Short mmCIF file of C-alpha atoms in Angstrom, two decimals:
data_model
loop_
_atom_site.label_atom_id
_atom_site.label_comp_id
_atom_site.label_asym_id
_atom_site.label_seq_id
_atom_site.Cartn_x
_atom_site.Cartn_y
_atom_site.Cartn_z
CA MET G 299 -0.05 -0.19 -0.37
CA LYS G 300 1.44 3.42 -1.09
CA VAL G 301 1.67 6.58 1.43
CA LYS G 302 -0.73 8.17 -0.81
CA GLU G 303 -3.82 5.10 -0.95
CA ILE G 304 -2.73 5.47 3.11
CA GLU G 305 -3.06 9.17 3.51
CA GLY G 306 -6.39 8.69 1.55
CA LEU G 307 -7.96 6.31 3.74
CA ILE G 308 -6.93 8.53 6.47
CA ASP G 309 -8.39 11.34 5.71
CA PHE G 310 -11.63 9.42 4.53
CA ILE G 311 -11.54 7.62 8.32
CA ALA G 312 -11.11 11.68 9.39
CA LYS G 313 -13.90 12.51 7.26
CA SER G 314 -16.40 9.46 8.43
CA GLY G 315 -17.16 10.33 12.15
CA LEU G 316 -15.39 7.18 13.42
CA ASP G 317 -13.28 7.53 15.54
CA GLU G 318 -11.23 4.78 16.00
CA VAL G 319 -11.00 2.00 12.59
CA SER G 320 -8.43 -0.96 12.51
CA ILE G 321 -7.53 -2.76 8.79
CA GLU G 322 -5.22 -5.38 8.36
CA THR G 323 -4.34 -7.04 5.06
CA GLU G 324 -1.30 -9.73 4.08
CA GLN G 325 0.88 -6.31 3.37
CA ILE G 326 -0.31 -3.87 6.17
CA LYS G 327 -2.00 -3.51 9.85
CA LEU G 328 -3.21 0.10 10.07
CA ALA G 329 -5.24 1.18 12.75
CA VAL G 330 -6.18 5.07 13.01
CA LYS G 331 -7.65 6.67 16.71
CA LYS G 332 -8.67 9.94 16.55
CA ASN G 333 -7.61 12.97 19.23
CA VAL G 334 -4.52 10.65 19.67
CA PRO G 335 -0.62 12.02 20.66
CA VAL G 336 0.88 11.87 17.19
CA THR G 337 3.84 8.78 17.41
CA GLN G 338 7.18 8.84 15.19
CA GLN G 339 7.97 5.03 15.33
CA VAL G 340 8.13 3.02 12.52
CA VAL G 341 8.77 -0.59 13.24
CA SER G 342 8.70 -2.42 10.42
CA GLU G 343 8.96 -2.53 6.30
CA PHE G 344 6.95 -3.56 4.03
CA PRO G 345 7.86 -6.43 2.04
CA SER G 346 6.12 -4.44 -2.05
CA SER G 347 7.26 -0.89 -0.77
CA SER G 348 10.47 0.56 -1.34
CA ALA G 349 10.95 3.86 0.85
CA PRO G 350 10.18 3.20 4.31
CA MET G 351 6.54 5.32 5.60
CA THR G 352 6.53 7.69 8.82
CA ALA G 353 3.85 8.44 10.62
CA SER G 354 4.52 11.86 10.24
CA GLN G 355 4.06 11.98 6.56
CA ALA G 356 0.64 10.39 6.93
CA ILE G 357 -0.93 12.13 9.84
CA SER G 358 -3.33 15.09 9.18
CA GLY G 359 -4.87 17.01 11.50
CA THR G 360 -7.62 14.86 13.83
CA ALA G 361 -5.78 11.84 13.35
CA ALA G 362 -2.47 9.59 14.21
CA VAL G 363 -1.63 6.54 12.88
CA VAL G 364 -0.14 3.30 14.43
CA VAL G 365 1.51 1.09 12.39
CA ASN G 366 1.80 -2.68 13.24
CA GLU G 367 1.35 -2.57 17.07
CA PRO G 368 2.68 -2.78 19.51
CA THR G 369 3.84 1.34 19.61
CA ASN G 370 7.54 2.39 20.24
CA SER G 371 8.54 -1.55 20.27
CA PRO G 372 12.20 -1.63 19.90
CA TYR G 373 12.05 -4.93 18.79
CA ILE G 374 12.66 -6.75 15.47
CA GLU G 375 10.92 -9.43 13.69
CA PHE G 376 13.32 -11.69 11.95
CA LYS G 377 10.81 -12.99 9.21
CA ALA G 378 11.12 -16.34 6.68
CA PRO G 379 13.44 -15.56 3.77
CA MET G 380 10.92 -18.38 1.95
CA ILE G 381 9.15 -20.88 1.95
CA GLY G 382 9.37 -24.33 3.92
CA THR G 383 9.34 -26.37 6.77
CA PHE G 384 11.54 -24.42 9.95
CA TYR G 385 14.33 -26.31 11.65
CA LYS G 386 15.47 -25.00 15.25
CA ALA G 387 18.46 -27.40 14.43
CA SER G 388 20.37 -28.39 11.52
CA SER G 389 19.82 -32.27 12.57
CA PRO G 390 17.24 -33.42 14.98
CA ASP G 391 20.72 -34.96 17.40
CA MET G 392 21.86 -31.47 17.47
CA PRO G 393 21.02 -28.54 20.27
CA PRO G 394 19.55 -25.70 18.48
CA PHE G 395 21.03 -23.21 16.50
CA VAL G 396 20.13 -20.11 18.81
CA GLN G 397 17.89 -19.81 22.25
CA VAL G 398 15.80 -17.57 23.92
CA GLY G 399 18.52 -15.38 25.56
CA ASP G 400 20.84 -15.55 23.50
CA GLN G 401 23.48 -12.53 21.61
CA ILE G 402 23.84 -13.17 17.77
CA GLN G 403 26.02 -11.71 15.70
CA GLN G 404 25.29 -10.97 12.11
CA GLY G 405 25.98 -13.62 9.96
CA GLN G 406 25.36 -16.03 12.89
CA LYS G 407 22.73 -19.09 11.55
CA LEU G 408 19.84 -18.99 13.18
CA CYS G 409 17.42 -21.92 11.90
CA VAL G 410 16.95 -24.61 9.08
CA ILE G 411 14.19 -24.01 6.07
CA GLU G 412 13.95 -26.82 4.44
CA ALA G 413 12.05 -26.64 0.94
CA MET G 414 12.07 -29.26 -2.07
CA LYS G 415 15.31 -30.89 -0.78
CA LEU G 416 16.69 -28.06 -0.38
CA PHE G 417 18.09 -27.51 3.23
CA ASN G 418 18.96 -23.44 3.82
CA GLU G 419 20.72 -22.28 6.72
CA ILE G 420 19.42 -18.25 7.12
CA GLU G 421 21.78 -16.11 8.85
CA ALA G 422 20.98 -13.02 10.79
CA ASP G 423 21.19 -9.77 8.66
CA VAL G 424 21.14 -8.05 12.51
CA ALA G 425 23.05 -8.12 15.90
CA GLY G 426 21.31 -8.66 18.83
CA THR G 427 19.32 -10.47 21.13
CA ILE G 428 17.14 -13.39 21.21
CA ILE G 429 13.76 -12.49 22.40
CA LYS G 430 11.62 -15.35 21.30
CA VAL G 431 11.26 -18.00 19.32
CA LEU G 432 7.78 -17.25 17.20
CA VAL G 433 7.74 -20.67 15.24
CA ASP G 434 7.87 -24.34 16.07
CA ASP G 435 9.82 -27.07 15.50
CA ALA G 436 9.45 -28.62 11.82
CA SER G 437 6.45 -26.29 11.14
CA PRO G 438 5.74 -25.15 8.28
CA VAL G 439 6.53 -21.00 7.25
CA GLU G 440 5.15 -18.75 4.73
CA TYR G 441 7.37 -16.15 3.26
CA ASP G 442 7.94 -13.19 5.57
CA GLN G 443 6.19 -15.27 8.64
CA PRO G 444 7.83 -13.55 11.88
CA LEU G 445 10.39 -16.49 12.96
CA PHE G 446 12.24 -14.80 15.52
CA LEU G 447 12.06 -11.90 17.74
CA ILE G 448 15.59 -9.67 17.63
CA ASP G 449 16.21 -6.75 19.91
CA PRO G 450 18.90 -5.28 18.52
CA ARG G 451 19.75 -2.92 21.28
CA SER G 452 22.43 -5.60 22.95
CA GLU G 453 25.13 -4.31 25.36
CA LEU G 454 27.53 -5.15 22.49
CA ASN G 455 25.51 -3.02 19.73
CA LYS G 456 26.01 0.05 22.49
CA VAL G 457 29.57 -0.91 22.03
CA LYS G 458 29.66 -0.38 18.02
CA MET D 276 30.29 -20.35 6.43
CA PHE D 277 28.41 -23.57 7.16
CA SER D 278 28.06 -24.24 10.35
CA ALA D 279 29.68 -27.70 11.36
CA VAL D 280 29.07 -31.09 10.27
CA SER D 281 26.11 -32.58 11.89
CA SER D 282 27.62 -35.60 13.82
CA ILE D 283 30.83 -37.44 13.78
CA VAL D 284 30.76 -40.33 11.38
CA ARG D 285 33.27 -43.05 12.11
CA LYS D 286 35.22 -44.21 8.94
CA PRO D 287 34.19 -47.77 8.86
CA PRO D 288 37.36 -49.75 10.24
CA TYR D 289 37.44 -52.52 7.29
CA LEU D 290 37.60 -49.58 4.69
CA THR D 291 41.70 -49.63 3.90
CA THR D 292 43.20 -48.67 0.97
CA SER D 293 44.05 -52.49 0.54
CA THR D 294 40.19 -52.90 0.72
CA LEU D 295 39.42 -50.39 -1.32
CA TYR D 296 41.89 -50.31 -3.84
CA PRO D 297 42.32 -54.32 -4.30
CA SER D 298 44.79 -55.14 -7.17
CA GLY D 299 46.74 -51.66 -5.69
CA LYS D 300 45.93 -49.53 -8.70
CA SER D 301 44.47 -46.49 -7.99
CA THR D 302 41.06 -45.11 -8.98
CA LYS D 303 40.20 -43.04 -12.03
CA LEU D 304 38.85 -40.28 -10.27
CA ARG D 305 42.17 -39.13 -8.63
CA TYR D 306 43.56 -38.45 -11.98
CA LEU D 307 40.15 -36.79 -13.88
CA PRO D 308 41.21 -35.21 -17.28
CA PRO D 309 40.31 -31.85 -17.63
CA ILE D 310 36.99 -31.20 -18.18
CA ASP D 311 35.50 -28.32 -21.07
CA THR D 312 34.03 -26.19 -18.79
CA ARG D 313 34.75 -22.16 -17.81
CA PHE D 314 34.35 -23.07 -13.76
CA ILE D 315 32.59 -26.25 -12.48
CA GLY D 316 35.34 -28.63 -11.86
CA GLN D 317 38.42 -27.29 -12.77
CA HIS D 318 39.33 -26.93 -9.33
CA ILE D 319 38.37 -30.39 -8.09
CA ILE D 320 39.26 -31.70 -4.46
CA TYR D 321 39.35 -35.70 -4.03
CA GLU D 322 39.11 -37.77 -1.34
CA ALA D 323 39.20 -41.44 -1.74
CA VAL D 324 36.46 -42.10 1.51
CA CYS D 325 34.56 -39.81 3.21
CA ALA D 326 31.12 -40.02 4.91
CA SER D 327 29.50 -37.61 2.13
CA THR D 328 30.80 -35.26 -0.21
CA ASN D 329 28.30 -32.98 0.50
CA SER D 330 29.54 -32.78 4.32
CA PHE D 331 33.27 -32.77 3.31
CA SER D 332 32.32 -29.71 1.06
CA VAL D 333 30.86 -27.87 4.23
CA GLN D 334 33.71 -28.80 6.17
CA CYS D 335 36.48 -27.32 2.98
CA MET D 336 34.57 -24.36 2.81
CA ALA D 337 34.57 -23.42 6.18
CA GLU D 338 38.73 -23.88 6.37
CA LYS D 339 39.34 -21.78 3.67
CA ASP D 340 37.45 -20.15 0.21
CA LEU D 341 36.67 -22.47 -2.34
CA PRO D 342 36.42 -21.06 -5.82
CA GLU D 343 33.33 -21.32 -7.59
CA GLY D 344 32.23 -24.29 -9.16
CA THR D 345 34.80 -26.40 -7.58
CA VAL D 346 34.05 -30.26 -7.51
CA VAL D 347 34.70 -32.34 -4.59
CA ILE D 348 34.51 -36.11 -5.50
CA THR D 349 34.90 -39.23 -3.99
CA ASP D 350 35.61 -43.15 -4.53
CA TYR D 351 33.72 -44.17 -1.63
CA GLN D 352 31.08 -41.55 0.47
CA TYR D 353 29.66 -44.44 3.55
CA ARG D 354 27.18 -42.19 4.92
CA GLY D 355 25.62 -40.14 1.77
CA ARG D 356 22.58 -38.27 2.96
CA GLY D 357 19.27 -38.18 1.10
CA GLN D 358 15.87 -37.07 2.95
CA GLY D 359 15.91 -36.20 6.92
CA ASP D 360 17.50 -39.20 8.54
CA ARG D 361 17.93 -41.74 4.52
CA VAL D 362 20.97 -42.75 3.72
CA TRP D 363 22.18 -42.81 -0.10
CA HIS D 364 24.01 -46.13 -0.17
CA SER D 365 26.59 -46.27 -2.62
CA GLU D 366 29.45 -49.08 -3.52
CA PRO D 367 32.78 -48.24 -3.98
CA TYR D 368 34.15 -46.85 -6.96
CA LYS D 369 30.94 -47.79 -9.21
CA ASN D 370 29.12 -44.98 -9.11
CA LEU D 371 29.31 -40.83 -9.19
CA THR D 372 29.06 -39.36 -5.70
CA PHE D 373 29.75 -35.53 -6.43
CA SER D 374 29.52 -32.15 -4.83
CA VAL D 375 29.22 -28.90 -6.99
CA VAL D 376 30.30 -25.46 -5.14
CA LEU D 377 28.28 -22.34 -6.19
CA TYR D 378 27.67 -19.18 -5.19
CA PRO D 379 24.75 -17.96 -5.99
CA THR D 380 24.45 -14.33 -4.74
CA PHE D 381 21.52 -13.22 -6.99
CA LEU D 382 18.87 -15.79 -6.80
CA ALA D 383 16.49 -14.64 -4.67
CA ALA D 384 15.52 -17.25 -1.70
CA GLN D 385 12.02 -17.71 -2.78
CA GLN D 386 13.76 -18.95 -6.64
CA ILE D 387 15.85 -21.76 -4.57
CA PHE D 388 13.46 -24.40 -6.49
CA SER D 389 15.47 -23.45 -10.05
CA LEU D 390 18.25 -25.16 -8.46
CA ASN D 391 16.55 -28.24 -8.30
CA ILE D 392 15.50 -27.51 -12.21
CA ILE D 393 18.74 -26.75 -13.40
CA THR D 394 19.98 -29.51 -11.82
CA THR D 395 17.73 -32.88 -12.41
CA VAL D 396 17.13 -31.37 -15.93
CA ALA D 397 20.90 -31.30 -17.10
CA ILE D 398 21.40 -34.84 -15.10
CA LYS D 399 18.32 -35.60 -17.83
CA SER D 400 20.04 -34.35 -20.56
CA VAL D 401 22.76 -36.21 -20.15
CA LEU D 402 21.39 -39.15 -19.83
CA SER D 403 19.55 -39.38 -22.35
CA LEU D 404 22.31 -39.41 -24.64
CA TYR D 405 22.74 -43.15 -22.68
CA ILE D 406 19.12 -43.99 -22.26
CA PRO D 407 16.74 -42.69 -25.31
CA ASN D 408 13.11 -43.17 -23.38
CA GLY D 409 11.76 -44.30 -19.77
CA LEU D 410 13.62 -41.19 -17.71
CA TYR D 411 11.46 -39.18 -15.84
CA ILE D 412 12.23 -36.68 -12.70
CA LYS D 413 10.62 -37.55 -9.96
CA TRP D 414 9.73 -34.17 -7.90
CA PRO D 415 11.32 -32.70 -6.56
CA ASN D 416 15.04 -33.96 -7.35
CA ASP D 417 14.97 -37.64 -8.12
CA ILE D 418 16.11 -39.37 -11.23
CA TYR D 419 14.02 -42.06 -12.37
CA TYR D 420 14.22 -45.04 -15.00
CA GLN D 421 10.76 -46.18 -15.07
CA GLU D 422 9.91 -46.76 -11.44
CA LYS D 423 13.13 -46.88 -10.44
CA LYS D 424 15.29 -44.98 -8.76
CA LEU D 425 18.62 -44.25 -10.77
CA GLY D 426 20.14 -40.77 -8.78
CA GLY D 427 19.61 -38.35 -6.03
CA ILE D 428 20.46 -34.69 -5.45
CA LEU D 429 20.63 -32.80 -2.58
CA ILE D 430 21.27 -29.26 -1.95
CA GLU D 431 22.70 -27.89 1.27
CA ASN D 432 22.34 -23.60 0.98
CA VAL D 433 23.50 -20.46 3.09
CA VAL D 434 20.59 -17.47 2.81
CA GLN D 435 21.91 -14.32 3.20
CA ARG D 436 18.93 -11.68 3.66
CA ARG D 437 16.84 -12.80 0.86
CA ASN D 438 19.18 -14.03 -1.05
CA LEU D 439 21.59 -16.58 -1.29
CA LYS D 440 24.98 -17.28 -0.38
CA ALA D 441 26.17 -20.66 -1.40
CA SER D 442 25.18 -23.40 -2.46
CA VAL D 443 26.51 -27.46 -2.34
CA ILE D 444 24.71 -29.54 -5.24
CA GLY D 445 25.19 -33.18 -4.03
CA ILE D 446 24.92 -35.76 -7.34
CA GLY D 447 24.56 -39.35 -6.48
CA LEU D 448 24.10 -41.53 -9.72
CA ASN D 449 24.29 -45.12 -10.09
CA VAL D 450 26.23 -45.85 -12.96
CA ASN D 451 28.39 -49.70 -12.63
CA GLN D 452 27.03 -50.92 -9.81
CA THR D 453 24.04 -53.93 -10.22
CA ASN D 454 23.78 -55.38 -7.10
CA PHE D 455 21.37 -53.73 -4.93
CA THR D 456 19.94 -54.49 -1.19
CA PHE D 457 16.78 -53.49 -2.03
CA GLN D 458 14.67 -53.83 -5.26
CA THR D 459 13.72 -50.03 -5.57
CA PRO D 460 17.25 -48.65 -7.45
CA THR D 461 18.40 -49.43 -10.34
CA SER D 462 22.07 -48.22 -12.00
CA LEU D 463 22.70 -46.95 -15.90
CA SER D 464 24.53 -50.33 -16.30
CA LEU D 465 21.62 -52.34 -15.11
CA ILE D 466 19.99 -50.00 -18.03
CA CYS D 467 22.43 -50.44 -20.57
CA GLN D 468 23.96 -53.72 -20.35
CA ARG D 469 27.12 -52.47 -20.16
CA HIS D 470 29.91 -50.60 -18.01
CA ASN D 471 30.26 -46.78 -18.55
CA SER D 472 33.51 -44.49 -17.80
CA LEU D 473 32.63 -42.59 -14.82
CA GLN D 474 35.14 -39.82 -15.65
CA GLY D 475 33.38 -39.01 -18.78
CA LEU D 476 30.12 -38.62 -17.39
CA LEU D 477 31.55 -36.59 -14.85
CA ALA D 478 32.49 -34.43 -17.55
CA GLN D 479 29.17 -34.35 -19.07
CA LEU D 480 27.53 -33.77 -16.22
CA LEU D 481 29.00 -31.08 -15.04
CA ALA D 482 29.11 -29.12 -18.64
CA GLY D 483 25.48 -29.83 -18.58
CA LEU D 484 24.88 -28.04 -14.94
CA GLU D 485 27.25 -25.08 -16.02
CA HIS D 486 25.36 -24.36 -19.12
CA ASN D 487 22.21 -24.23 -16.94
CA TYR D 488 24.09 -22.80 -14.32
CA LEU D 489 25.07 -19.85 -16.48
CA ARG D 490 21.56 -19.64 -17.36
CA LEU D 491 20.13 -19.13 -14.47
CA GLN D 492 22.71 -16.19 -14.07
CA ALA D 493 21.20 -14.90 -16.61
CA GLN D 494 17.60 -15.29 -15.70
CA ASP D 495 16.77 -17.31 -18.66
CA ILE D 496 15.18 -20.53 -17.10
CA THR D 497 11.53 -20.76 -19.55
CA LEU D 498 13.48 -23.57 -21.71
CA LEU D 499 14.66 -25.62 -18.23
CA LYS D 500 11.62 -25.12 -16.72
CA SER D 501 9.35 -26.52 -19.76
CA HIS D 502 11.96 -29.51 -20.07
CA TYR D 503 11.28 -30.33 -16.29
CA LEU D 504 7.49 -30.12 -16.22
CA LYS D 505 7.58 -32.02 -19.34
CA ASN D 506 9.69 -35.16 -17.76
CA MET D 507 7.94 -35.00 -14.25
CA TYR D 508 7.41 -38.10 -13.09
CA TRP D 509 3.31 -39.25 -13.43
CA ILE D 510 2.90 -35.84 -15.23
CA HIS D 511 -0.91 -35.46 -16.24
CA GLU D 512 -2.00 -39.47 -15.45
CA ILE D 513 -4.40 -40.04 -13.12
CA ARG D 514 -2.56 -42.05 -10.01
CA THR D 515 -2.84 -42.79 -5.96
CA PHE D 516 -1.25 -39.80 -3.35
CA ARG D 517 -1.78 -40.11 0.29
CA ASP D 518 -1.11 -36.95 2.09
CA ALA D 519 -2.22 -36.24 5.84
CA HIS D 520 -5.74 -36.54 5.78
CA HIS D 521 -6.05 -39.06 3.58
CA THR D 522 -5.36 -41.34 0.09
CA PHE D 523 -6.72 -40.33 -2.72
CA GLN D 524 -6.75 -40.15 -6.56
CA GLY D 525 -5.21 -37.13 -8.32
CA MET D 526 -3.24 -35.67 -11.52
CA ILE D 527 -0.18 -33.89 -11.01
CA LYS D 528 -0.67 -30.90 -13.53
CA GLY D 529 3.11 -29.53 -12.10
CA VAL D 530 4.57 -27.12 -9.78
CA ASP D 531 4.13 -23.66 -8.77
CA ALA D 532 6.21 -20.71 -8.17
CA ALA D 533 7.86 -21.70 -5.32
CA GLY D 534 8.01 -25.46 -6.12
CA ARG D 535 5.41 -26.68 -4.88
CA LEU D 536 3.66 -30.04 -5.90
CA VAL D 537 0.73 -29.20 -8.18
CA ILE D 538 -1.66 -31.92 -7.91
CA GLU D 539 -5.15 -31.63 -9.32
CA GLN D 540 -7.57 -33.49 -7.29
CA ALA D 541 -10.66 -35.37 -7.69
CA ASP D 542 -13.17 -32.66 -7.67
CA GLY D 543 -11.34 -30.46 -10.69
CA THR D 544 -9.66 -28.14 -7.88
CA SER D 545 -6.07 -28.23 -7.92
CA LYS D 546 -3.75 -28.17 -4.58
CA CYS D 547 -0.02 -27.35 -3.59
CA TYR D 548 1.51 -29.79 -1.70
CA ASN D 549 5.01 -29.24 -0.10
CA GLN D 550 7.83 -32.13 0.11
CA GLN D 551 6.77 -34.41 3.12
CA GLU D 552 3.24 -33.48 2.87
CA VAL D 553 2.20 -36.10 -0.22
CA VAL D 554 3.36 -39.60 -0.81
CA PHE D 555 3.32 -41.27 -3.86
CA VAL D 556 1.68 -44.28 -4.29
CA GLY D 557 1.08 -46.06 -7.07
#
């Protein structure tokens, strides 16, 4: 969904007399509330857009936009780069690549996604701490499905 | 680059040089003639005995940078890996078991199934020179002759962000082996009724794979994809399958963009299956 479309939607909602509207599609989760303080946080990227949208661009006089709750969340969702079956370890007899609480580096292996007899080790594209594993071992995952919740504000990162 | 080899597998104690090379002569795979390719097969790592060429490739990659197109080949892999816990059985110095190291950084992870397409079509095309009819590609990436398995592929990749970083394409082909523990596999020599040169076949396979890989690099695999579809085992035939819920009759129509198997059901609707979600019954 483009910025202009979102602006148009907000305008429509602002004029509609509704106090609160919540919309969810595959690409975007949009919640609009009237008379709420402006938020500046952009939490996550949209797969199809080329430039990140800032809340300030989309705000009209009477409404604020909250994009993908929770507001001001520092956590990053690490998403599946492909469809397949998620495995937390390279084989059943091995320990998992990462566990909750682990400090991870960029390029570190997080999991394996197996698809059509193609075994794929997935590397982290950020450094940080694993907050939560969002999928079960040996469960199917879709493209862009969140797999891990990562806190990029680790102690190591602060030093950097 | 890859994580550590999954488990330490000990070499069987009876595998000594004298048992592997009973007459004392070394195998021809140790000394390969120059291969007519640009990069695939220009750097060869030969290991007489190893657990699996894929695992050995991963180990070598962890130790040093391997040039793209490096081929890791063995006379005997004693723990070749199939899907999941399955093992690929192969008698020493009778078959081809090798891996090719590639860096398809141009390939998005979403298009990863094209590696299956380029590899299976390359193998099938080369084997067609030996076997004119009866060759099929069983989804996702097995090579079949009629109802028997002739070859298998295992591809292991590293994904960075949304693209591939490295791939190890492992190929196992039954060539001159004639005795099998189970009835299900077959070999080139059983089909053609003659002994085949492993060297010659390897050179042809590497050239074929390189040709297809360059096509993939040029984003020009429409023809390869249609070859894959045309030669799919059971394509357009009413057959019996089993999924998590039931056994059913269906017809393979092809694969979707992600490489999932598309089977038309009895009611006319089509359903897409990931691997291990469907079994070919008969």
